Amino acid sequence: MRLSRYFLPLLKETPSEAQIVSHRLMLRAGMLRQEAAGIYAWLPLGLKVLRKIEQIVREEMNRAGAVELLMPTLQLADLWRESGRYDDYGAEMLRIKDRHEREMLYGPTNEEMVTEIFRASVKSYKDLPQNLYQIQWKFRDEQRPRFGVMRGREFLMKDSYSFDLDEAGARRTYNQMFAAYLRIYDRMGLRAIPMRAETGPIGGDLSHEFIILADTGESAVYCDRRVLDLPIPGEDIDYSSDLSGIMRDWTSLYAATEDVHDAARYESEVAEGDRLEARGIEVGQLFYFGDKYSKPMKAVVTGPDGVDRPAQMGSYGVGVSRLLGAIIEASHDDNGIIWPDSVAPFGAAIINLRPGDAAVDEACGKAYAALTKAGFDPLLDDTDGRVGAKFAAMDLIGSPWQLIVGPKGLADGVVELKRRATGERQTLSLDAALAAIGA
RNA sequence: CGGGGCGUAGCGCAGCCUGGUAGCGCAUCUGCUUUGGGAGCAGAGGGUCGCAGGUUCAAAUCCUGCCGCCCCGACCA
């Protein structure tokens, strides 16, 4: 992409409404525009990151054996009456009437609908287990939206729903999701800690929240700091194998959100030097809730014994849009965002210090072609700006690699290569620079 | 939902108390100079002052109502 043709409305000054750093940086970097409280337009740069995060989630869900589908954002109220949640959910649910005065709602979550889909076609234990997921917009009419995408009313969420014949099967699925979640956050450069959590309105008796430690987190968390050093399952993980060991390793060390924190247990189980009390951002949650929905909604399967029983269900959410905020909270400096390579909107930036200079233009063109071919999706700054402003802009939007091409260096046969994360700069030939990036 | 605050140009703000031709910085546009870390000079454009009523000769300013947004708390992926 050529910057001169792109839509990147950078802000020099911070909009007054933004209180936390991720919100400020997303606005300044031209990723986001607020349209109403907790409702945002995703500008091109923000959308690119959103799509990359989405894709990582998708790849890891697929790897874990889940199957993607897409359900509508609008749902019929009658469906929610089957589970009893239409009346229970309260003002957080956005309720809508269509032209026929039919009561509808903008889905805050999809347990009812997926259960309806499941029960319509699955009748036998032979078709189990199933784990269906979608990446779809949700709406929860928060009393107090805040912190940009961290607590929006409209947000993008990966939600999956599993169906098993019995509790043992459901726990196997739960463990698969547990391992997949460890991988998802790790691939985004985040250290997410699974913590025992309350089940909330979704219900059930087994639940973990995945928490990113950050000062701006909304909840207080308590854990054994040794969880920070536990190994993440590799790409070669076999999801058909017994994963209870991973689950055991990660859950044997104390880690709990304030809602379920047990101070006495914490103090007895965690050595004083290992105690970590911090703030955390919740970026995902796992629930096992058995037949909470399948029973009232009659999602039953026939077992090998010929007896019908409600499917054992779980649901698993990842806050996709929230993750942008979480990643920025975890990775930024005074100059702007520091994107991990895996989610960077552009894998590399080429800064043309003198557009119009034939030699500089040619070198930039060569770098652009090589980086494009190597899959970096580069951003070429071909604008006529001040050098300082150009550097500041690329730092602000967090380009992981910055290839700086100017007439002075080129006269000596060199360019400058800067790594955003470390600030490290090297002066080297264009070919060597491209090789260093990996193109 | 309780408490507090704010709506004036794209962004950040002053003006309001004490009513009298709507300002500043940044950004934008034009010209000249400048060009390896957010340039300088000169000029220009852009605002029914959130909306609706009211008071007044006169309202950004005072009064009433409404809408929107932000912050603290309670609540929540």
Short mmCIF file of C-alpha atoms (C1' of nucleotides) in Angstrom, two decimals:
data_model
loop_
_atom_site.label_atom_id
_atom_site.label_comp_id
_atom_site.label_asym_id
_atom_site.label_seq_id
_atom_site.Cartn_x
_atom_site.Cartn_y
_atom_site.Cartn_z
CA MET A 1 0.00 0.00 0.00
CA ARG A 2 1.16 3.47 -0.83
CA LEU A 3 0.60 5.86 2.03
CA SER A 4 -0.34 8.61 -0.44
CA ARG A 5 -3.34 6.51 -1.47
CA TYR A 6 -4.26 5.17 1.92
CA PHE A 7 -6.78 6.44 4.43
CA LEU A 8 -4.83 7.04 7.60
CA PRO A 9 -6.17 9.98 9.62
CA LEU A 10 -3.47 10.39 12.26
CA LEU A 11 -4.05 12.71 15.17
CA LYS A 12 -1.30 14.78 16.62
CA GLU A 13 -3.27 15.59 19.71
CA THR A 14 -5.06 13.18 21.94
CA PRO A 15 -8.85 13.37 21.93
CA SER A 16 -9.93 14.33 25.41
CA GLU A 17 -12.29 11.41 25.91
CA ALA A 18 -9.56 8.80 25.72
CA GLN A 19 -8.23 7.93 29.16
CA ILE A 20 -6.15 4.83 28.70
CA VAL A 21 -3.15 4.44 26.48
CA SER A 22 -4.58 1.85 24.11
CA HIS A 23 -7.63 3.99 23.41
CA ARG A 24 -5.50 7.09 22.88
CA LEU A 25 -3.14 5.30 20.55
CA MET A 26 -5.91 3.67 18.54
CA LEU A 27 -7.48 7.07 17.95
CA ARG A 28 -4.18 8.80 17.23
CA ALA A 29 -3.08 6.04 14.87
CA GLY A 30 -6.25 6.42 12.83
CA MET A 31 -7.54 2.93 13.61
CA LEU A 32 -10.83 3.85 15.13
CA ARG A 33 -13.52 6.45 15.21
CA GLN A 34 -16.19 6.63 17.84
CA GLU A 35 -19.72 6.95 16.48
CA ALA A 36 -21.63 6.62 19.76
CA ALA A 37 -20.88 5.53 23.31
CA GLY A 38 -19.20 2.16 23.03
CA ILE A 39 -19.75 1.98 19.27
CA TYR A 40 -16.87 2.41 16.87
CA ALA A 41 -16.15 2.57 13.18
CA TRP A 42 -13.09 0.51 12.31
CA LEU A 43 -10.92 2.56 10.03
CA PRO A 44 -8.67 0.76 7.53
CA LEU A 45 -5.66 0.39 9.81
CA GLY A 46 -7.73 -0.85 12.73
CA LEU A 47 -9.61 -3.25 10.50
CA LYS A 48 -6.37 -4.78 9.25
CA VAL A 49 -5.31 -5.61 12.78
CA LEU A 50 -8.76 -6.85 13.68
CA ARG A 51 -8.66 -9.22 10.71
CA LYS A 52 -5.22 -10.53 11.67
CA ILE A 53 -6.31 -11.27 15.21
CA GLU A 54 -9.44 -12.89 13.88
CA GLN A 55 -7.37 -15.08 11.59
CA ILE A 56 -5.10 -16.29 14.37
CA VAL A 57 -8.15 -17.19 16.43
CA ARG A 58 -9.65 -18.96 13.42
CA GLU A 59 -6.50 -20.96 12.70
CA GLU A 60 -6.17 -22.13 16.28
CA MET A 61 -9.85 -23.00 16.59
CA ASN A 62 -9.64 -25.02 13.41
CA ARG A 63 -6.49 -26.71 14.61
CA ALA A 64 -8.33 -27.71 17.78
CA GLY A 65 -11.07 -29.30 15.71
CA ALA A 66 -13.77 -26.66 16.00
CA VAL A 67 -15.90 -25.87 12.96
CA GLU A 68 -16.77 -22.35 11.87
CA LEU A 69 -20.27 -21.15 11.09
CA LEU A 70 -21.94 -17.75 11.14
CA MET A 71 -25.13 -16.93 12.96
CA PRO A 72 -27.17 -13.75 12.56
CA THR A 73 -26.76 -10.80 14.89
CA LEU A 74 -30.53 -10.48 15.26
CA GLN A 75 -32.44 -13.17 17.04
CA LEU A 76 -36.06 -13.85 17.91
CA ALA A 77 -37.11 -13.20 21.47
CA ASP A 78 -39.07 -16.45 21.50
CA LEU A 79 -35.84 -18.40 21.23
CA TRP A 80 -34.58 -16.79 24.40
CA ARG A 81 -37.87 -17.46 26.14
CA GLU A 82 -37.15 -21.17 25.74
CA SER A 83 -34.13 -20.90 28.00
CA GLY A 84 -35.73 -18.34 30.28
CA ARG A 85 -33.01 -15.80 29.61
CA TYR A 86 -35.18 -13.30 27.75
CA ASP A 87 -36.54 -12.08 31.06
CA ASP A 88 -33.37 -12.71 33.03
CA TYR A 89 -30.91 -10.83 30.90
CA GLY A 90 -32.07 -7.36 31.79
CA ALA A 91 -31.27 -4.01 30.28
CA GLU A 92 -27.99 -5.16 28.84
CA MET A 93 -29.89 -6.86 26.07
CA LEU A 94 -30.77 -4.59 23.19
CA ARG A 95 -34.37 -5.34 22.35
CA ILE A 96 -35.82 -4.46 18.99
CA LYS A 97 -39.19 -4.75 17.30
CA ASP A 98 -39.51 -5.36 13.61
CA ARG A 99 -42.29 -3.91 11.41
CA HIS A 100 -44.62 -6.71 12.41
CA GLU A 101 -44.09 -5.87 16.07
CA ARG A 102 -42.18 -9.11 16.51
CA GLU A 103 -39.86 -8.96 19.47
CA MET A 104 -36.26 -9.41 18.51
CA LEU A 105 -32.89 -8.75 20.05
CA TYR A 106 -29.34 -8.02 18.98
CA GLY A 107 -27.48 -11.06 20.22
CA PRO A 108 -25.26 -10.56 23.28
CA THR A 109 -24.25 -14.22 22.97
CA ASN A 110 -25.54 -17.23 21.08
CA GLU A 111 -26.13 -20.24 23.33
CA GLU A 112 -29.82 -20.41 22.48
CA MET A 113 -29.40 -20.09 18.76
CA VAL A 114 -26.61 -22.60 18.44
CA THR A 115 -28.56 -25.01 20.60
CA GLU A 116 -31.52 -24.60 18.27
CA ILE A 117 -29.28 -25.27 15.28
CA PHE A 118 -27.78 -28.30 16.93
CA ARG A 119 -31.04 -29.88 18.01
CA ALA A 120 -32.53 -29.47 14.56
CA SER A 121 -30.11 -31.94 13.04
CA VAL A 122 -28.12 -33.89 15.59
CA LYS A 123 -29.90 -36.86 17.11
CA SER A 124 -27.29 -39.54 17.75
CA TYR A 125 -24.26 -39.86 19.97
CA LYS A 126 -22.45 -40.96 16.80
CA ASP A 127 -22.47 -37.34 15.64
CA LEU A 128 -20.76 -36.13 18.80
CA PRO A 129 -18.68 -34.36 19.81
CA GLN A 130 -19.37 -31.12 17.99
CA ASN A 131 -17.71 -27.79 18.57
CA LEU A 132 -19.15 -24.94 16.51
CA TYR A 133 -17.77 -21.43 16.51
CA GLN A 134 -18.30 -18.08 14.88
CA ILE A 135 -16.57 -14.73 14.86
CA GLN A 136 -19.43 -12.29 14.94
CA TRP A 137 -20.46 -8.92 16.34
CA LYS A 138 -22.24 -8.87 19.63
CA PHE A 139 -24.10 -6.11 21.39
CA ARG A 140 -24.37 -5.65 25.11
CA ASP A 141 -25.93 -2.42 26.20
CA GLU A 142 -23.39 -1.69 28.91
CA GLN A 143 -24.41 0.80 31.53
CA ARG A 144 -21.07 2.44 31.21
CA PRO A 145 -19.02 1.73 28.12
CA ARG A 146 -15.45 2.93 28.45
CA PHE A 147 -11.82 2.55 27.51
CA GLY A 148 -12.46 2.37 23.78
CA VAL A 149 -12.67 -1.18 22.49
CA MET A 150 -11.93 -2.60 25.92
CA ARG A 151 -15.52 -2.13 26.96
CA GLY A 152 -17.55 -1.28 23.94
CA ARG A 153 -21.22 -2.02 23.55
CA GLU A 154 -20.73 -3.46 20.10
CA PHE A 155 -17.78 -5.81 20.00
CA LEU A 156 -16.38 -8.62 17.91
CA MET A 157 -16.23 -11.93 19.67
CA LYS A 158 -15.24 -15.44 18.81
CA ASP A 159 -17.77 -17.65 20.48
CA SER A 160 -17.78 -21.40 20.31
CA TYR A 161 -20.18 -23.95 21.65
CA SER A 162 -19.45 -27.58 22.27
CA PHE A 163 -21.78 -30.56 22.50
CA ASP A 164 -20.74 -33.83 24.09
CA LEU A 165 -22.51 -36.97 25.16
CA ASP A 166 -21.37 -36.92 28.75
CA GLU A 167 -19.40 -34.93 31.26
CA ALA A 168 -16.16 -36.78 30.57
CA GLY A 169 -16.42 -35.85 26.91
CA ALA A 170 -17.30 -32.27 27.75
CA ARG A 171 -14.24 -32.00 29.95
CA ARG A 172 -12.06 -33.30 27.14
CA THR A 173 -13.46 -30.57 24.91
CA TYR A 174 -12.93 -28.02 27.65
CA ASN A 175 -9.29 -29.07 27.86
CA GLN A 176 -8.91 -28.70 24.09
CA MET A 177 -10.21 -25.17 24.26
CA PHE A 178 -7.99 -24.46 27.23
CA ALA A 179 -4.92 -25.48 25.24
CA ALA A 180 -6.09 -23.67 22.10
CA TYR A 181 -6.57 -20.47 24.07
CA LEU A 182 -3.04 -20.67 25.45
CA ARG A 183 -1.82 -20.82 21.87
CA ILE A 184 -4.07 -18.06 20.58
CA TYR A 185 -2.80 -15.45 23.01
CA ASP A 186 0.77 -16.61 22.76
CA ARG A 187 0.70 -16.12 19.00
CA MET A 188 -0.28 -12.49 19.57
CA GLY A 189 2.66 -11.95 21.87
CA LEU A 190 0.50 -11.95 24.98
CA ARG A 191 0.95 -13.84 28.20
CA ALA A 192 -2.58 -14.78 29.17
CA ILE A 193 -3.09 -16.43 32.53
CA PRO A 194 -6.05 -18.76 32.97
CA MET A 195 -7.75 -18.02 36.25
CA ARG A 196 -10.58 -19.62 38.12
CA ALA A 197 -13.62 -17.49 37.57
CA GLU A 198 -17.26 -17.10 38.29
CA THR A 199 -19.61 -18.47 35.72
CA GLY A 200 -21.89 -15.44 35.63
CA PRO A 201 -25.23 -15.38 33.82
CA ILE A 202 -24.14 -18.08 31.40
CA GLY A 203 -24.18 -20.55 34.25
CA GLY A 204 -22.33 -23.76 34.95
CA ASP A 205 -19.75 -25.04 37.34
CA LEU A 206 -16.38 -24.95 35.59
CA SER A 207 -14.94 -21.76 34.21
CA HIS A 208 -11.66 -20.03 33.54
CA GLU A 209 -10.99 -16.49 32.50
CA PHE A 210 -7.88 -15.72 30.47
CA ILE A 211 -6.30 -12.61 31.87
CA ILE A 212 -3.62 -10.27 30.54
CA LEU A 213 -1.81 -8.47 33.31
CA ALA A 214 -2.01 -4.71 32.83
CA ASP A 215 -2.30 -1.75 35.16
CA THR A 216 -5.38 -0.58 33.33
CA GLY A 217 -7.15 -3.90 33.74
CA GLU A 218 -10.65 -3.78 35.08
CA SER A 219 -10.35 -6.51 37.66
CA ALA A 220 -7.95 -7.31 40.46
CA VAL A 221 -6.27 -10.68 40.15
CA TYR A 222 -4.18 -12.84 42.44
CA CYS A 223 -1.82 -15.52 41.27
CA ASP A 224 1.35 -17.46 41.76
CA ARG A 225 3.88 -15.68 39.56
CA ARG A 226 5.32 -19.01 38.47
CA VAL A 227 2.39 -19.34 36.02
CA LEU A 228 4.22 -16.76 33.94
CA ASP A 229 6.91 -19.32 33.16
CA LEU A 230 4.77 -22.31 32.20
CA PRO A 231 5.29 -23.64 28.66
CA ILE A 232 2.76 -22.97 25.90
CA PRO A 233 1.62 -25.98 23.82
CA GLY A 234 3.39 -26.09 20.47
CA GLU A 235 1.98 -26.07 16.97
CA ASP A 236 2.35 -29.86 16.93
CA ILE A 237 -0.07 -30.35 19.80
CA ASP A 238 -2.24 -33.43 19.28
CA TYR A 239 -5.76 -32.42 20.19
CA SER A 240 -6.93 -36.01 20.08
CA SER A 241 -4.57 -36.95 22.88
CA ASP A 242 -5.22 -36.61 26.59
CA LEU A 243 -4.72 -32.93 27.42
CA SER A 244 -5.54 -33.17 31.09
CA GLY A 245 -1.85 -32.80 31.90
CA ILE A 246 -1.72 -29.33 30.38
CA MET A 247 -4.85 -28.40 32.24
CA ARG A 248 -3.41 -29.74 35.47
CA ASP A 249 -0.09 -27.92 35.10
CA TRP A 250 -1.79 -24.61 34.49
CA THR A 251 -4.45 -24.87 37.11
CA SER A 252 -2.43 -26.31 39.96
CA LEU A 253 -0.80 -22.96 40.64
CA TYR A 254 -3.06 -20.45 42.34
CA ALA A 255 -4.64 -17.93 39.99
CA ALA A 256 -7.99 -16.29 40.62
CA THR A 257 -9.90 -13.14 39.84
CA GLU A 258 -11.17 -11.06 42.71
CA ASP A 259 -14.68 -12.50 42.35
CA VAL A 260 -13.57 -15.93 43.48
CA HIS A 261 -10.39 -15.00 45.30
CA ASP A 262 -9.82 -16.96 48.49
CA ALA A 263 -7.29 -15.03 50.55
CA ALA A 264 -6.71 -17.82 53.03
CA ARG A 265 -6.03 -20.36 50.34
CA TYR A 266 -3.85 -17.90 48.44
CA GLU A 267 -1.68 -17.28 51.45
CA SER A 268 -1.34 -20.94 52.31
CA GLU A 269 -0.65 -22.16 48.77
CA VAL A 270 1.58 -19.40 47.42
CA ALA A 271 4.96 -18.62 48.94
CA GLU A 272 5.28 -14.96 49.80
CA GLY A 273 7.89 -14.32 47.12
CA ASP A 274 5.70 -15.86 44.46
CA ARG A 275 2.56 -13.86 45.20
CA LEU A 276 1.47 -11.63 42.38
CA GLU A 277 -1.38 -9.21 42.93
CA ALA A 278 -2.16 -7.16 39.90
CA ARG A 279 -4.81 -5.79 37.58
CA GLY A 280 -5.93 -7.81 34.62
CA ILE A 281 -7.75 -7.54 31.32
CA GLU A 282 -10.06 -10.43 30.55
CA VAL A 283 -9.56 -11.54 26.96
CA GLY A 284 -11.42 -14.83 27.01
CA GLN A 285 -13.46 -17.16 29.10
CA LEU A 286 -14.30 -20.86 29.09
CA PHE A 287 -17.49 -22.28 30.51
CA TYR A 288 -18.72 -25.76 31.07
CA PHE A 289 -22.39 -25.67 31.90
CA GLY A 290 -23.72 -29.14 31.22
CA ASP A 291 -27.38 -29.26 30.28
CA LYS A 292 -28.31 -25.71 31.29
CA TYR A 293 -29.55 -24.96 27.77
CA SER A 294 -29.84 -28.38 26.21
CA LYS A 295 -32.34 -29.53 28.81
CA PRO A 296 -34.90 -26.72 28.64
CA MET A 297 -34.43 -26.45 24.89
CA LYS A 298 -34.62 -30.19 24.40
CA ALA A 299 -31.35 -30.62 22.56
CA VAL A 300 -31.18 -34.34 23.18
CA VAL A 301 -29.15 -37.09 21.60
CA THR A 302 -29.69 -40.82 21.75
CA GLY A 303 -26.88 -42.63 23.50
CA PRO A 304 -25.45 -46.06 22.66
CA ASP A 305 -27.88 -47.48 25.20
CA GLY A 306 -30.86 -46.13 23.28
CA VAL A 307 -31.65 -43.58 25.97
CA ASP A 308 -32.12 -39.90 25.06
CA ARG A 309 -30.21 -37.34 27.09
CA PRO A 310 -29.48 -33.64 26.83
CA ALA A 311 -26.12 -32.80 25.28
CA GLN A 312 -23.41 -31.66 27.63
CA MET A 313 -22.44 -28.18 26.59
CA GLY A 314 -19.75 -25.64 27.05
CA SER A 315 -19.09 -22.24 25.56
CA TYR A 316 -15.84 -20.45 24.94
CA GLY A 317 -15.38 -16.80 24.14
CA VAL A 318 -12.50 -14.68 22.90
CA GLY A 319 -12.89 -10.91 22.88
CA VAL A 320 -11.45 -10.27 19.45
CA SER A 321 -11.95 -6.51 19.32
CA ARG A 322 -10.92 -6.18 22.95
CA LEU A 323 -7.66 -7.91 22.13
CA LEU A 324 -6.51 -4.91 20.10
CA GLY A 325 -6.68 -2.83 23.22
CA ALA A 326 -5.03 -5.54 25.30
CA ILE A 327 -2.15 -5.94 22.87
CA ILE A 328 -1.53 -2.20 22.79
CA GLU A 329 -1.71 -1.97 26.57
CA ALA A 330 0.92 -4.67 26.72
CA SER A 331 3.09 -3.35 23.90
CA HIS A 332 3.67 0.36 23.39
CA ASP A 333 6.06 3.14 24.29
CA ASP A 334 5.98 6.92 24.36
CA ASN A 335 6.15 7.05 20.58
CA GLY A 336 3.23 4.78 19.89
CA ILE A 337 2.21 1.22 19.30
CA ILE A 338 4.69 -1.65 19.05
CA TRP A 339 2.86 -4.35 17.12
CA PRO A 340 4.01 -7.93 17.41
CA ASP A 341 4.81 -9.12 13.89
CA SER A 342 1.90 -11.55 13.93
CA VAL A 343 -0.76 -8.85 14.13
CA ALA A 344 0.96 -5.80 12.65
CA PRO A 345 -1.29 -4.06 10.11
CA PHE A 346 1.64 -3.81 7.72
CA GLY A 347 4.52 -6.22 8.16
CA ALA A 348 7.07 -3.62 7.16
CA ALA A 349 7.18 0.05 6.24
CA ILE A 350 9.38 1.66 3.63
CA ILE A 351 10.07 5.31 4.25
CA ASN A 352 10.99 7.26 1.15
CA LEU A 353 12.83 10.30 2.42
CA ARG A 354 12.86 12.04 -0.96
CA PRO A 355 9.95 11.16 -3.21
CA GLY A 356 10.76 12.29 -6.71
CA ASP A 357 14.43 11.42 -6.46
CA ALA A 358 14.88 8.79 -9.14
CA ALA A 359 17.40 6.65 -7.28
CA VAL A 360 15.40 6.74 -4.03
CA ASP A 361 12.14 5.99 -5.80
CA GLU A 362 13.76 3.09 -7.59
CA ALA A 363 15.22 1.59 -4.42
CA CYS A 364 11.88 1.95 -2.65
CA GLY A 365 10.16 0.29 -5.57
CA LYS A 366 12.55 -2.61 -5.42
CA ALA A 367 12.08 -3.00 -1.67
CA TYR A 368 8.32 -2.78 -2.10
CA ALA A 369 8.30 -5.54 -4.70
CA ALA A 370 10.55 -7.81 -2.65
CA LEU A 371 8.59 -7.33 0.57
CA THR A 372 5.29 -7.82 -1.22
CA LYS A 373 6.54 -11.01 -2.80
CA ALA A 374 7.68 -12.28 0.59
CA GLY A 375 4.21 -11.66 2.01
CA PHE A 376 5.00 -8.67 4.21
CA ASP A 377 2.21 -6.49 2.84
CA PRO A 378 4.44 -3.42 3.10
CA LEU A 379 3.37 0.18 3.55
CA LEU A 380 5.34 2.60 1.39
CA ASP A 381 5.48 6.15 2.68
CA ASP A 382 5.76 8.02 -0.59
CA THR A 383 4.41 11.26 0.81
CA ASP A 384 6.10 14.63 0.73
CA GLY A 385 6.48 15.18 4.43
CA ARG A 386 9.12 16.26 6.83
CA VAL A 387 11.41 13.45 7.75
CA GLY A 388 10.67 13.72 11.45
CA ALA A 389 6.96 13.57 10.85
CA LYS A 390 7.37 10.48 8.71
CA PHE A 391 9.40 8.67 11.34
CA ALA A 392 6.95 9.69 14.04
CA ALA A 393 4.01 8.42 12.01
CA MET A 394 5.56 5.00 11.42
CA ASP A 395 6.46 4.69 15.08
CA LEU A 396 2.95 5.72 16.06
CA ILE A 397 1.29 3.08 13.92
CA GLY A 398 3.82 0.55 15.15
CA SER A 399 5.42 -0.75 11.97
CA PRO A 400 7.62 -3.61 13.19
CA TRP A 401 10.25 -3.03 10.50
CA GLN A 402 11.08 0.37 9.06
CA LEU A 403 13.23 0.58 6.00
CA ILE A 404 14.49 4.12 5.60
CA VAL A 405 15.65 5.05 2.13
CA GLY A 406 17.13 8.46 1.43
CA PRO A 407 19.46 10.11 -1.06
CA LYS A 408 22.36 10.52 1.35
CA GLY A 409 22.52 6.89 2.34
CA LEU A 410 21.85 5.69 -1.16
CA ALA A 411 24.82 7.69 -2.43
CA ASP A 412 26.90 5.44 -0.19
CA GLY A 413 24.95 2.38 -1.26
CA VAL A 414 23.15 1.97 2.07
CA VAL A 415 19.75 2.24 3.68
CA GLU A 416 18.75 2.24 7.31
CA LEU A 417 16.77 -0.56 8.90
CA LYS A 418 14.97 0.04 12.15
CA ARG A 419 13.31 -2.50 14.39
CA ARG A 420 10.40 -0.89 16.18
CA ALA A 421 10.37 -3.21 19.17
CA THR A 422 13.99 -2.65 20.16
CA GLY A 423 14.72 0.65 18.50
CA GLU A 424 17.79 -0.99 17.03
CA ARG A 425 19.01 0.54 13.76
CA GLN A 426 21.43 -0.82 11.24
CA THR A 427 22.95 0.81 8.22
CA LEU A 428 23.42 -1.69 5.44
CA SER A 429 22.86 -2.34 1.77
CA LEU A 430 19.31 -2.66 0.53
CA ASP A 431 19.80 -6.33 -0.25
CA ALA A 432 21.22 -6.99 3.19
CA ALA A 433 18.36 -5.09 4.78
CA LEU A 434 15.78 -7.09 2.87
CA ALA A 435 17.56 -10.27 3.89
CA ALA A 436 17.55 -9.17 7.52
CA ILE A 437 13.79 -8.65 7.40
CA GLY A 438 13.40 -12.03 5.77
CA ALA A 439 12.33 -10.97 2.31
"C1'" C B 1 -28.18 3.04 37.82
"C1'" G B 2 -26.14 6.69 41.96
"C1'" G B 3 -22.54 10.84 42.03
"C1'" G B 4 -19.64 14.52 39.24
"C1'" G B 5 -18.34 17.06 34.70
"C1'" C B 6 -18.44 18.62 29.63
"C1'" G B 7 -20.84 19.95 24.60
"C1'" U B 8 -17.76 26.73 20.95
"C1'" A B 9 -13.96 25.16 13.32
"C1'" G B 10 -11.32 18.38 11.82
"C1'" C B 11 -8.39 18.04 16.91
"C1'" G B 12 -7.04 20.57 21.62
"C1'" C B 13 -8.95 24.74 24.13
"C1'" A B 14 -10.25 30.22 25.75
"C1'" G B 15 -14.57 33.31 25.92
"C1'" C B 16 -19.80 32.33 29.85
"C1'" C B 17 -19.26 34.47 36.31
"C1'" U B 18 -20.39 40.47 34.91
"C1'" G B 19 -25.38 39.66 27.86
"C1'" G B 20 -23.29 43.96 23.14
"C1'" U B 21 -19.68 42.14 15.61
"C1'" A B 22 -16.91 34.35 17.99
"C1'" G B 23 -11.20 33.89 19.37
"C1'" C B 24 -6.26 31.06 20.05
"C1'" G B 25 -2.91 26.80 18.92
"C1'" C B 26 -2.55 22.59 15.78
"C1'" A B 27 -4.50 20.72 11.22
"C1'" U B 28 -6.25 22.30 6.03
"C1'" C B 29 -5.46 25.44 1.33
"C1'" U B 30 -2.03 29.02 -1.63
"C1'" G B 31 2.93 31.09 -2.35
"C1'" C B 32 8.14 31.34 -1.19
"C1'" U B 33 12.13 29.26 1.51
"C1'" U B 34 13.50 24.71 3.85
"C1'" U B 35 14.24 19.19 3.82
"C1'" G B 36 18.12 12.57 7.56
"C1'" G B 37 13.87 13.04 13.75
"C1'" G B 38 6.75 16.31 14.41
"C1'" A B 39 10.16 23.42 9.71
"C1'" G B 40 9.94 29.14 8.87
"C1'" C B 41 7.57 33.41 6.81
"C1'" A B 42 3.30 35.59 4.35
"C1'" G B 43 -1.68 35.01 3.12
"C1'" A B 44 -6.57 32.30 2.91
"C1'" G B 45 -10.79 29.22 3.94
"C1'" G B 46 -13.70 26.88 7.69
"C1'" G B 47 -18.24 27.62 13.31
"C1'" U B 48 -26.95 28.31 12.66
"C1'" C B 49 -21.47 28.24 19.84
"C1'" G B 50 -25.47 20.22 20.92
"C1'" C B 51 -31.11 20.91 20.14
"C1'" A B 52 -35.77 23.35 21.48
"C1'" G B 53 -38.23 26.89 24.12
"C1'" G B 54 -38.03 31.28 27.37
"C1'" U B 55 -36.14 36.24 29.40
"C1'" U B 56 -34.10 40.69 26.89
"C1'" C B 57 -33.58 46.15 22.46
"C1'" A B 58 -29.74 42.29 22.22
"C1'" A B 59 -28.06 35.40 24.26
"C1'" A B 60 -22.16 31.26 23.16
"C1'" U B 61 -23.06 33.96 27.83
"C1'" C B 62 -29.02 34.17 31.98
"C1'" C B 63 -33.50 30.49 32.81
"C1'" U B 64 -36.23 25.73 31.60
"C1'" G B 65 -36.51 21.17 29.10
"C1'" C B 66 -34.35 17.57 26.03
"C1'" C B 67 -30.22 15.07 23.55
"C1'" G B 68 -25.18 13.53 23.40
"C1'" C B 69 -20.43 12.44 25.51
"C1'" C B 70 -16.76 11.75 29.49
"C1'" C B 71 -15.11 10.56 34.58
"C1'" C B 72 -15.73 7.93 39.74
"C1'" G B 73 -18.65 4.00 41.79
"C1'" A B 74 -21.96 -0.32 41.37
"C1'" C B 75 -22.44 -3.84 37.06
"C1'" C B 76 -20.08 -6.48 32.96
"C1'" A B 77 -16.52 -10.62 27.30
#
